[in-house]
mmCIF file of C-alpha atoms in Angstrom:
data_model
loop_
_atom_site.group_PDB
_atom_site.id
_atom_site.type_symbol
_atom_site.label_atom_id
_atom_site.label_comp_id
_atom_site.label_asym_id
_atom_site.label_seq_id
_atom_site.Cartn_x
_atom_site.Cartn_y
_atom_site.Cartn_z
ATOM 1 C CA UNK A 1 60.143 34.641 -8.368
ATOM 2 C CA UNK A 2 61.693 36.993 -10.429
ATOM 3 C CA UNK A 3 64.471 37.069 -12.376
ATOM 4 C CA UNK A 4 65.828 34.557 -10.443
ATOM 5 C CA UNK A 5 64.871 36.419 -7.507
ATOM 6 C CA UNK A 6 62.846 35.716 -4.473
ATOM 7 C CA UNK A 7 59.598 38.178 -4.693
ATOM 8 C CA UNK A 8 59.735 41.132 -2.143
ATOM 9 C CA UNK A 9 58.357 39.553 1.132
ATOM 10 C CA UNK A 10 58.536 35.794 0.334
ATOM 11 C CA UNK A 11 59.652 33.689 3.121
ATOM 12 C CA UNK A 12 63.064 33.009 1.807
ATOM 13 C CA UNK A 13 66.731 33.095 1.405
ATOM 14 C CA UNK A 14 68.675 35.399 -1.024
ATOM 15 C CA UNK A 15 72.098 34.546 -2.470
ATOM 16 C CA UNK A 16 73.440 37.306 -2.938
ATOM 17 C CA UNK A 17 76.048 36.029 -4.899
ATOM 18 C CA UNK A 18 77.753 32.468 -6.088
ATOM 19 C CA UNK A 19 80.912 33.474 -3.987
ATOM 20 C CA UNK A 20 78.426 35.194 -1.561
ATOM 21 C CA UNK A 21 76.879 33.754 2.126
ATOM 22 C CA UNK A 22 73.163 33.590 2.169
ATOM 23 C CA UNK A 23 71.592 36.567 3.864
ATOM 24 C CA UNK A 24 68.241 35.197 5.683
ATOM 25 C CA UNK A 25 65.217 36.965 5.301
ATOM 26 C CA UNK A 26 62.963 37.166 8.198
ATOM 27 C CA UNK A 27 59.513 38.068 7.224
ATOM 28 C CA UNK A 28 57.831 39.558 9.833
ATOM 29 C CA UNK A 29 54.398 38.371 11.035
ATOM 30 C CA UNK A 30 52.497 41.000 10.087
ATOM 31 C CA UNK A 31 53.535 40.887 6.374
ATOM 32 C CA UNK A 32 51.060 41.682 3.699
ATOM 33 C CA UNK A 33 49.479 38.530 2.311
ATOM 34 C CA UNK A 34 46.545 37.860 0.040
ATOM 35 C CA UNK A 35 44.094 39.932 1.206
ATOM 36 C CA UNK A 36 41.261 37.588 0.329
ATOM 37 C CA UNK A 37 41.040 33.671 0.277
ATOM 38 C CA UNK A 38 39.999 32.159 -3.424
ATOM 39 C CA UNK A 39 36.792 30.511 -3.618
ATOM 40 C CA UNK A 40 38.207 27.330 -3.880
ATOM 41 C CA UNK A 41 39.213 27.455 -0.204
ATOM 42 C CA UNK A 42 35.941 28.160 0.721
ATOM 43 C CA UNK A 43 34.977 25.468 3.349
ATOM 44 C CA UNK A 44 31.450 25.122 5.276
ATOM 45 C CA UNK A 45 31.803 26.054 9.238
ATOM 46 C CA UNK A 46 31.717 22.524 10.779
ATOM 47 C CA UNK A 47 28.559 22.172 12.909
ATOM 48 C CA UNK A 48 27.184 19.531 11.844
ATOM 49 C CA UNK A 49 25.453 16.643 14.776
ATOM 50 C CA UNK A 50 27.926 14.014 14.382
ATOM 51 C CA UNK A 51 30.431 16.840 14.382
ATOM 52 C CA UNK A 52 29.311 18.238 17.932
ATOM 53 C CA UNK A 53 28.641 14.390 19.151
ATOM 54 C CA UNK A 54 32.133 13.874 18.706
ATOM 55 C CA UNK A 55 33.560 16.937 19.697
ATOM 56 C CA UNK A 56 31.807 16.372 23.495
ATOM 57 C CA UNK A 57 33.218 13.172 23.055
ATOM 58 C CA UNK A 58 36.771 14.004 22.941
ATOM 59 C CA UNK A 59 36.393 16.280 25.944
ATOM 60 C CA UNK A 60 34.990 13.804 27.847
ATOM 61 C CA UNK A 61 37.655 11.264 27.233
ATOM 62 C CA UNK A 62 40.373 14.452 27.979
ATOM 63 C CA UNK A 63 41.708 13.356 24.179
ATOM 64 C CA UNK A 64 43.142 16.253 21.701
ATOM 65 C CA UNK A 65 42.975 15.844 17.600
ATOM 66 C CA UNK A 66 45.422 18.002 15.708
ATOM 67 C CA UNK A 67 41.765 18.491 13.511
ATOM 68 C CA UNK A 68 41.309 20.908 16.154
ATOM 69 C CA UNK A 69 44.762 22.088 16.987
ATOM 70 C CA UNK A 70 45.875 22.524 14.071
ATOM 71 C CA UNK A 71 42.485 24.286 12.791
ATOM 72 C CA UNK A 72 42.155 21.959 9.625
ATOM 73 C CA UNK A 73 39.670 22.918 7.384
ATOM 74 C CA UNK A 74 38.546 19.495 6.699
ATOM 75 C CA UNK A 75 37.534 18.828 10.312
ATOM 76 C CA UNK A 76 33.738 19.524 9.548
ATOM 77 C CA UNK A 77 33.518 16.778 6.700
ATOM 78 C CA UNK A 78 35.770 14.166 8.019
ATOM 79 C CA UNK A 79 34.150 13.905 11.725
ATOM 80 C CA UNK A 80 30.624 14.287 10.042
ATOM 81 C CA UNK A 81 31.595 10.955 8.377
ATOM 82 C CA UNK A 82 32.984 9.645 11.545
ATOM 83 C CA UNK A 83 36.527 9.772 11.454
ATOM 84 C CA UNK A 84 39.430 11.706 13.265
ATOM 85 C CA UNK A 85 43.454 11.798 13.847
ATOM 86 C CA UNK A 86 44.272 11.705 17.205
ATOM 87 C CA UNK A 87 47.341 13.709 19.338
ATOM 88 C CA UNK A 88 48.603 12.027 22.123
ATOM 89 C CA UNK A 89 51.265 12.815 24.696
ATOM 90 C CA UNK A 90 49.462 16.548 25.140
ATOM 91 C CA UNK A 91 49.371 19.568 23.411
ATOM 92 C CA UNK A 92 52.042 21.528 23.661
ATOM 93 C CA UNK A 93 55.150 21.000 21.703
ATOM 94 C CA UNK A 94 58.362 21.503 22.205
ATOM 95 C CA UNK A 95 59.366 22.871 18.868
ATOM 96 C CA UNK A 96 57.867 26.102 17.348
ATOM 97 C CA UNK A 97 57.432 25.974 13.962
ATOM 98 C CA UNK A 98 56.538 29.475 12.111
ATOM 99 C CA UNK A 99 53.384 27.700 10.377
ATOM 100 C CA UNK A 100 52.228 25.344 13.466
ATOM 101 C CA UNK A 101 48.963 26.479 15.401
ATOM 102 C CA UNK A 102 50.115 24.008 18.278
ATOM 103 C CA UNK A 103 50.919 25.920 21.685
ATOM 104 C CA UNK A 104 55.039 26.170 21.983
ATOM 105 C CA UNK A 105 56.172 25.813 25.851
ATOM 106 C CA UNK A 106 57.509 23.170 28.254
ATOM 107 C CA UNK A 107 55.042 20.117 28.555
ATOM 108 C CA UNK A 108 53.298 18.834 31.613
ATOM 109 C CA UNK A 109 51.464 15.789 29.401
ATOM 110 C CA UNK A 110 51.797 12.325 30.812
ATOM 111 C CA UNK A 111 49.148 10.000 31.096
ATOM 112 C CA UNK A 112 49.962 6.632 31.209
ATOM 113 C CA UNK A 113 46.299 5.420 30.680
ATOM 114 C CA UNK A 114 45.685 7.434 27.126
ATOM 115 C CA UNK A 115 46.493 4.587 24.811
ATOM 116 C CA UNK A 116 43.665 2.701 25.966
ATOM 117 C CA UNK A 117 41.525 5.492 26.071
ATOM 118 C CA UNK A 118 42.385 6.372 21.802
ATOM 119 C CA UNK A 119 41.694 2.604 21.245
ATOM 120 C CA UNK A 120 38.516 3.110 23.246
ATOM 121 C CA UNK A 121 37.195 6.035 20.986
ATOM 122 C CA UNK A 122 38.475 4.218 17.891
ATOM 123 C CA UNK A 123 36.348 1.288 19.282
ATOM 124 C CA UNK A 124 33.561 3.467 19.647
ATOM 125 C CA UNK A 125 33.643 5.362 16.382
ATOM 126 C CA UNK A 126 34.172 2.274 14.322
ATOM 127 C CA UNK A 127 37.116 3.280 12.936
ATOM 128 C CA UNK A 128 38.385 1.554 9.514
ATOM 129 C CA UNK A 129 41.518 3.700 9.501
ATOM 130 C CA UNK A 130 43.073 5.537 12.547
ATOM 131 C CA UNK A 131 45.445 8.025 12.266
ATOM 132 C CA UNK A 132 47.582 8.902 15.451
ATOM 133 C CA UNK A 133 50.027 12.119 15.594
ATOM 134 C CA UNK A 134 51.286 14.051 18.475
ATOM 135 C CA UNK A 135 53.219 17.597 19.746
ATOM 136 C CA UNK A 136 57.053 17.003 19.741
ATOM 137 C CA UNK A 137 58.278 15.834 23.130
ATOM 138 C CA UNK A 138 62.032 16.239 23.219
ATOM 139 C CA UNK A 139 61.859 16.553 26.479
ATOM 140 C CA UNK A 140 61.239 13.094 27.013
ATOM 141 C CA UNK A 141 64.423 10.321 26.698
ATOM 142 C CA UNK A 142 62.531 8.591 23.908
ATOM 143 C CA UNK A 143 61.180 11.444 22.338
ATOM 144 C CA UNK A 144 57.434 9.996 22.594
ATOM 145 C CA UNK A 145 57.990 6.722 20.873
ATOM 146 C CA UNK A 146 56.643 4.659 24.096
ATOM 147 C CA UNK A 147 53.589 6.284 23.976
ATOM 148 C CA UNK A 148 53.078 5.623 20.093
ATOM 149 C CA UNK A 149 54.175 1.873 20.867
ATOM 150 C CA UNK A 150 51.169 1.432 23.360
ATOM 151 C CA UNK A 151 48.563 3.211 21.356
ATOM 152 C CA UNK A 152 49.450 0.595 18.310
ATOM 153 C CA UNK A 153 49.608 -1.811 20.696
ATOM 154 C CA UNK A 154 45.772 -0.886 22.696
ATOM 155 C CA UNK A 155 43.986 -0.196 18.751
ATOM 156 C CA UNK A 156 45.242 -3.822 17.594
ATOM 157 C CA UNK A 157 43.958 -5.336 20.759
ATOM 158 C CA UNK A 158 40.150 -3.532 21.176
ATOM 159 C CA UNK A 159 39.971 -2.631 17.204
ATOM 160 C CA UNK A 160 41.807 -5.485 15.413
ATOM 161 C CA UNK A 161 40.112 -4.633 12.204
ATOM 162 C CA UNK A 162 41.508 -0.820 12.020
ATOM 163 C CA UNK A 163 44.592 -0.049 10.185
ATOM 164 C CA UNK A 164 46.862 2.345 12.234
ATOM 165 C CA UNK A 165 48.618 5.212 10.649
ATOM 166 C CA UNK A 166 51.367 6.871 12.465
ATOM 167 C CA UNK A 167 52.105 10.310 12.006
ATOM 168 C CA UNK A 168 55.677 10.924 13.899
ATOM 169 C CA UNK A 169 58.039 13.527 15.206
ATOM 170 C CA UNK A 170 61.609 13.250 13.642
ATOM 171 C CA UNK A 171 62.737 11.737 16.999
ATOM 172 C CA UNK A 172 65.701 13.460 16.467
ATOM 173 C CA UNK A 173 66.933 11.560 14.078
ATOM 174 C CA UNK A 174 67.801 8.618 16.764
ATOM 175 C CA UNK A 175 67.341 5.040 15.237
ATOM 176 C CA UNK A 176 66.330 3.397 18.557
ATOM 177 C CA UNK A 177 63.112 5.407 19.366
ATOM 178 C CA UNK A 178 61.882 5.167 15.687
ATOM 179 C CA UNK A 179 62.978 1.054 15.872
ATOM 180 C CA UNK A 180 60.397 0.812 18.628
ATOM 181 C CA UNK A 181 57.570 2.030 16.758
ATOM 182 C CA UNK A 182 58.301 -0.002 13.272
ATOM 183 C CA UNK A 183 58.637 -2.699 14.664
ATOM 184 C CA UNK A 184 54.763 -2.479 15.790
ATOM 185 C CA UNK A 185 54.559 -2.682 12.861
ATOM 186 C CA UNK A 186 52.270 0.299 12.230
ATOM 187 C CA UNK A 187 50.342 -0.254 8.424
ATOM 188 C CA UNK A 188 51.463 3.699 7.639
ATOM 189 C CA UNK A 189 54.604 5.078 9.067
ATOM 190 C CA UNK A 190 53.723 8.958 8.161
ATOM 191 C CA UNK A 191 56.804 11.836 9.005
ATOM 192 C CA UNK A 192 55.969 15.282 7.245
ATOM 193 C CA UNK A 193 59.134 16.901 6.096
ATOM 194 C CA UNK A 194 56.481 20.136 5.604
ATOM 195 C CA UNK A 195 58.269 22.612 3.180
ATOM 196 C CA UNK A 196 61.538 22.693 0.743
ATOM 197 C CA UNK A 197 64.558 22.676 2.259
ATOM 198 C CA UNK A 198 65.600 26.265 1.784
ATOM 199 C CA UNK A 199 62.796 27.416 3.798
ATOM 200 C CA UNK A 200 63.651 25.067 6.938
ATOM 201 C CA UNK A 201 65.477 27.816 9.048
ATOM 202 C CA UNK A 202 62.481 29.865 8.543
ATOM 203 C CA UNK A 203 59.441 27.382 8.878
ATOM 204 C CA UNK A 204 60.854 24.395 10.530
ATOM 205 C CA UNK A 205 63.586 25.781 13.380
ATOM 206 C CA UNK A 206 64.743 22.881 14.769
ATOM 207 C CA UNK A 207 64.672 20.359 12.300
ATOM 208 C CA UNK A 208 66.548 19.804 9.321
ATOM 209 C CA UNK A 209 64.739 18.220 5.846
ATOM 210 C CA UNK A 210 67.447 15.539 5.591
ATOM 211 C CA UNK A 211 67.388 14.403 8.801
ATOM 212 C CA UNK A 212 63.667 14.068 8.354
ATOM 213 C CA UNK A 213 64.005 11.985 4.934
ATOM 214 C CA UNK A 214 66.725 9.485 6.358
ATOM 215 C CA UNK A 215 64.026 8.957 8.915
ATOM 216 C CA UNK A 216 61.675 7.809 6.622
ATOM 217 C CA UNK A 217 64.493 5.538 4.771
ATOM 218 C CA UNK A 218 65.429 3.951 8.070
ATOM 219 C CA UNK A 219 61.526 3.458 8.741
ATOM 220 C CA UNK A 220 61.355 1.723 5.095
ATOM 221 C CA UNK A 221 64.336 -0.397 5.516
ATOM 222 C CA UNK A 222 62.933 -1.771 8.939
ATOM 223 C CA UNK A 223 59.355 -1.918 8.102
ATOM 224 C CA UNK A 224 59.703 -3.656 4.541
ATOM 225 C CA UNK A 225 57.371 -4.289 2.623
ATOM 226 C CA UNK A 226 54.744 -4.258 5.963
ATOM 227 C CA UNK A 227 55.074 -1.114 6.191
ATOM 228 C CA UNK A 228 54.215 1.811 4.022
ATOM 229 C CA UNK A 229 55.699 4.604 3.943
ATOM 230 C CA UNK A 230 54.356 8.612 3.683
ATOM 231 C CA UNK A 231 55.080 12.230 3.996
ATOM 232 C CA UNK A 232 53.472 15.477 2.889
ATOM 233 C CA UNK A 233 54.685 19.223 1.962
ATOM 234 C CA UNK A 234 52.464 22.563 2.271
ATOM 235 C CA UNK A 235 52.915 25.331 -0.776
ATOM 236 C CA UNK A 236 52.682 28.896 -0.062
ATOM 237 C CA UNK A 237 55.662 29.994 2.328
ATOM 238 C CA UNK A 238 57.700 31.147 -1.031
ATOM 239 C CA UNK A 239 58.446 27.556 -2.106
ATOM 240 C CA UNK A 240 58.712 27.461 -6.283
ATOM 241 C CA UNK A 241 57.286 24.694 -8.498
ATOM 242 C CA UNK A 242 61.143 23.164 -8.988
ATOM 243 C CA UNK A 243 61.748 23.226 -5.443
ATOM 244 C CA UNK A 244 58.581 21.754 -4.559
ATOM 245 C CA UNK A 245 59.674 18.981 -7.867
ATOM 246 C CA UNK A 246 63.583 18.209 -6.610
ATOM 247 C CA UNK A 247 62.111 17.608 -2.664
ATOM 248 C CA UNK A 248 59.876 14.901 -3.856
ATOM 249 C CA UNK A 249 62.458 13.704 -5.938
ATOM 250 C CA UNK A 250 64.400 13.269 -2.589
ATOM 251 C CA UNK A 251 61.775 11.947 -0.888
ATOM 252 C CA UNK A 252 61.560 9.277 -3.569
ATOM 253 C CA UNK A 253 65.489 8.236 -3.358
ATOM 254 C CA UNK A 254 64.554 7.771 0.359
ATOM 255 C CA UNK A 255 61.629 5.287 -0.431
ATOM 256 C CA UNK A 256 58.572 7.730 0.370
ATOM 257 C CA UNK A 257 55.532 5.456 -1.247
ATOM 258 C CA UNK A 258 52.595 8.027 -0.325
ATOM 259 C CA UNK A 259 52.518 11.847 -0.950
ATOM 260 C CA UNK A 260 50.689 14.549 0.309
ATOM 261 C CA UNK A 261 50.537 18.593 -0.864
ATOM 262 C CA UNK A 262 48.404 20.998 0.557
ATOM 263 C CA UNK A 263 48.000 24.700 1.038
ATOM 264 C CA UNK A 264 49.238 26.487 4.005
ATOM 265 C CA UNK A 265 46.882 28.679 5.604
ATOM 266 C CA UNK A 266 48.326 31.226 7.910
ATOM 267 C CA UNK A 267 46.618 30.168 11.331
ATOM 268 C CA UNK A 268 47.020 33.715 13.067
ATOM 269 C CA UNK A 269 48.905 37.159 12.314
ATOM 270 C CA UNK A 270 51.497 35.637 14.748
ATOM 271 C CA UNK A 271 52.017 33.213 12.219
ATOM 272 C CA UNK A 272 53.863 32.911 8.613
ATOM 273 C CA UNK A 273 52.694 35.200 5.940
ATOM 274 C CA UNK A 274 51.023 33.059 3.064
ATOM 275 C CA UNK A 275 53.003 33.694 0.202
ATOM 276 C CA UNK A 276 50.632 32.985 -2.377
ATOM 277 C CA UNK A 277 47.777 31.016 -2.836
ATOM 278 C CA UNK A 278 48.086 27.834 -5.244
ATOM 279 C CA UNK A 279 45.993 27.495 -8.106
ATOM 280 C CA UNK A 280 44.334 24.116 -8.398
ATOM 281 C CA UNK A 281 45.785 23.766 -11.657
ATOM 282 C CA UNK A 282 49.212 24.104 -10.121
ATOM 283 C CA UNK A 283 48.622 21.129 -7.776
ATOM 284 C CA UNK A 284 47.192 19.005 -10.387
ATOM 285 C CA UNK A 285 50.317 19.377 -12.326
ATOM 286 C CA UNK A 286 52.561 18.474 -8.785
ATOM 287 C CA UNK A 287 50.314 15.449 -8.480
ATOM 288 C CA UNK A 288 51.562 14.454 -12.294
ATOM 289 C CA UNK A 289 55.279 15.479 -11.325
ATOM 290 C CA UNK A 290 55.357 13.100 -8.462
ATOM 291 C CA UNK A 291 53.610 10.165 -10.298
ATOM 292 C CA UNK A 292 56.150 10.551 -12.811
ATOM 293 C CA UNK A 293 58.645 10.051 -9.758
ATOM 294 C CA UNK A 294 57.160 6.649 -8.817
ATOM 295 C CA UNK A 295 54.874 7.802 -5.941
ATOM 296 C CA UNK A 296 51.852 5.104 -5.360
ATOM 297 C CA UNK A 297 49.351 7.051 -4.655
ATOM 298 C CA UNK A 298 49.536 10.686 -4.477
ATOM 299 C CA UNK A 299 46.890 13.546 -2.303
ATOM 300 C CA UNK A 300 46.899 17.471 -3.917
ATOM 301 C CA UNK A 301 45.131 19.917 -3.425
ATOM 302 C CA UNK A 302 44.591 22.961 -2.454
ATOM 303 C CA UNK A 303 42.538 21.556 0.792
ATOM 304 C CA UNK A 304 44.352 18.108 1.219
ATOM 305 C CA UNK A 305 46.081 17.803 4.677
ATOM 306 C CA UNK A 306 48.444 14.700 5.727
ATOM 307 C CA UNK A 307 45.462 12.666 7.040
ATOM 308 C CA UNK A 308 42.442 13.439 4.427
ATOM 309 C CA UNK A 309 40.896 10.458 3.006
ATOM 310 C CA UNK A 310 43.913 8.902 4.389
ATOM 311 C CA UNK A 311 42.116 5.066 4.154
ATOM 312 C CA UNK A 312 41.693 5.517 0.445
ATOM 313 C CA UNK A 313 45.535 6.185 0.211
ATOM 314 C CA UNK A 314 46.930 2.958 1.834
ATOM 315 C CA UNK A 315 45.815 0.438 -1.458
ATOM 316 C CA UNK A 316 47.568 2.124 -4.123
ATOM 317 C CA UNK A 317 50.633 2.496 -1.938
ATOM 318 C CA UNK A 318 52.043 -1.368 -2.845
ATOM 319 C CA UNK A 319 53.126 -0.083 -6.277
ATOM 320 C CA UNK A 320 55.631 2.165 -5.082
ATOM 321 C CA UNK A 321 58.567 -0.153 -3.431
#
């Protein structure tokens, strides 16, 4: 930002005046970014033998994580120790966000048996804390929230001693599909609202930020106090420090008790441009922002990603109402 101005090739909109309409910008794919990766995103190649146990293990079952969708660079560390977030109801989604590494077409997915076979592998893996995602199906008249209902349903049954964190499309915005799933009763109801707000029709195409945080209200308000509440933003699409300030201020009003901020990695050259890369000193001081906002327990960091050390989150989250 300069001079009040969005940098030359930031993914962003530019007012060109108060009395003015916004002009979009659309970066294109092949932008110029960073041309090399600080150390402190360094990560070691997963490889490791619980790592390749596992991975055979999901293709045997015919299960997808978004670790490996969504090439998170935490998926060498966190199946080494044994755990995983799962995506049901396929993978391909029928959104196409500019950041997402998930395949974009019409989906086939439907496999009536797959909730018993995640609580099967969360069986097996011993799971204390399972975290269960999925592509955006609105082709389907519920949007997907059947298929979340009998996953909750299948973990409580097989593992009764796992807490289940959901991690859920917007459904639209429809109250009925997202009543289903709360009233599971699901320990974390997770919804990412991703990036600022001005950067939706660029990122997010197809959803709209406060659709997405009168989602998590209406989970709140049904859930109570049995369920927790949670949603995380990525920095470096051209978001600035205030931006990144006033949307967790507005996830706050909407009663958002666990926070997550991470840095966006461009996936391929198909993808987003990364704007910048964060210092570490910049998330520490958006970790002390959104304490200041009330947030129980709060993840930053340059490598954090919606599900990291996700068990360690759900205890502090009682202090935020």
């Amino acid at each position: 930002m300069k001079n009040g101005l969005p940098c030359p090739g930031s993914c962003a909109y530019l007012r060109v005046s108060m009395a003015a309409p916004l002009v979009q910008i659309q970066p294109s794919p092949h932008a110029a970014e960073p041309s090399r990766k600080p150390s402190w995103l360094k990560v070691k190649a997963p490889g490791g033998p619980n790592y390749v146990a596992l991975k055979h293990m999901m293709r045997d079952l015919k299960l997808h994580t978004v670790c490996e969708e969504a090439h998170c660079p935490n998926v060498g560390e966190c199946w080494e120790h044994g755990t995983a977030t799962f995506m049901i109801l396929g993978d391909v989604c029928t959104r196409r966000c500019g950041f997402c590494n998930v395949q974009t077409g019409k989906p086939t997915w439907h496999d009536p048996l797959e909730p018993l076979r995640v609580a099967n592998q969360v069986k097996r893996m011993g799971l204390r804390h399972a975290v269960i995602t999925s592509v955006d199906r609105d082709d389907l008249p519920d949007y997907g929230a059947g298929a979340f209902v009998g996953v909750i349903r299948s973990i409580r049954r097989m593992a009764p001693g796992c807490k289940v964190e959901v991690l859920t499309p917007d459904f639209r915005g429809q109250e009925m599909p997202l009543a289903k799933v709360i009233a599971e009763r699901p320990d974390v109801f997770n919804h990412n609202v991703e990036t600022v707000p001005r950067l939706y029709p660029i990122a997010r195409r197809g959803s709209d930020f406060l659709r997405s945080a009168r989602v998590l209200r209406m989970a709140k308000e049904m859930g109570g106090d049995e369920v927790v509440t949670k949603s995380g933003l990525m920095v470096g699409l051209g978001e600035e420090f205030d931006e990144m300030v006033e949307a967790f201020s507005i996830l706050r009003d909407h009663g958002v008790q666990v926070l997550t901020v991470g840095q966006y990695l461009r996936p391929t050259e198909k993808h987003l441009p990364v704007d910048r890369y964060w210092h570490p000193d910049e998330f520490a001081a958006l970790e002390k922002a959104a304490y200041e906002l009330g947030f129980g327990s709060v993840a930053s960091g340059p490598l954090v990603r919606s599900s990291y050390h996700a068990d360690e989150q759900l205890p502090a989250a009682a202090s935020a109402s």
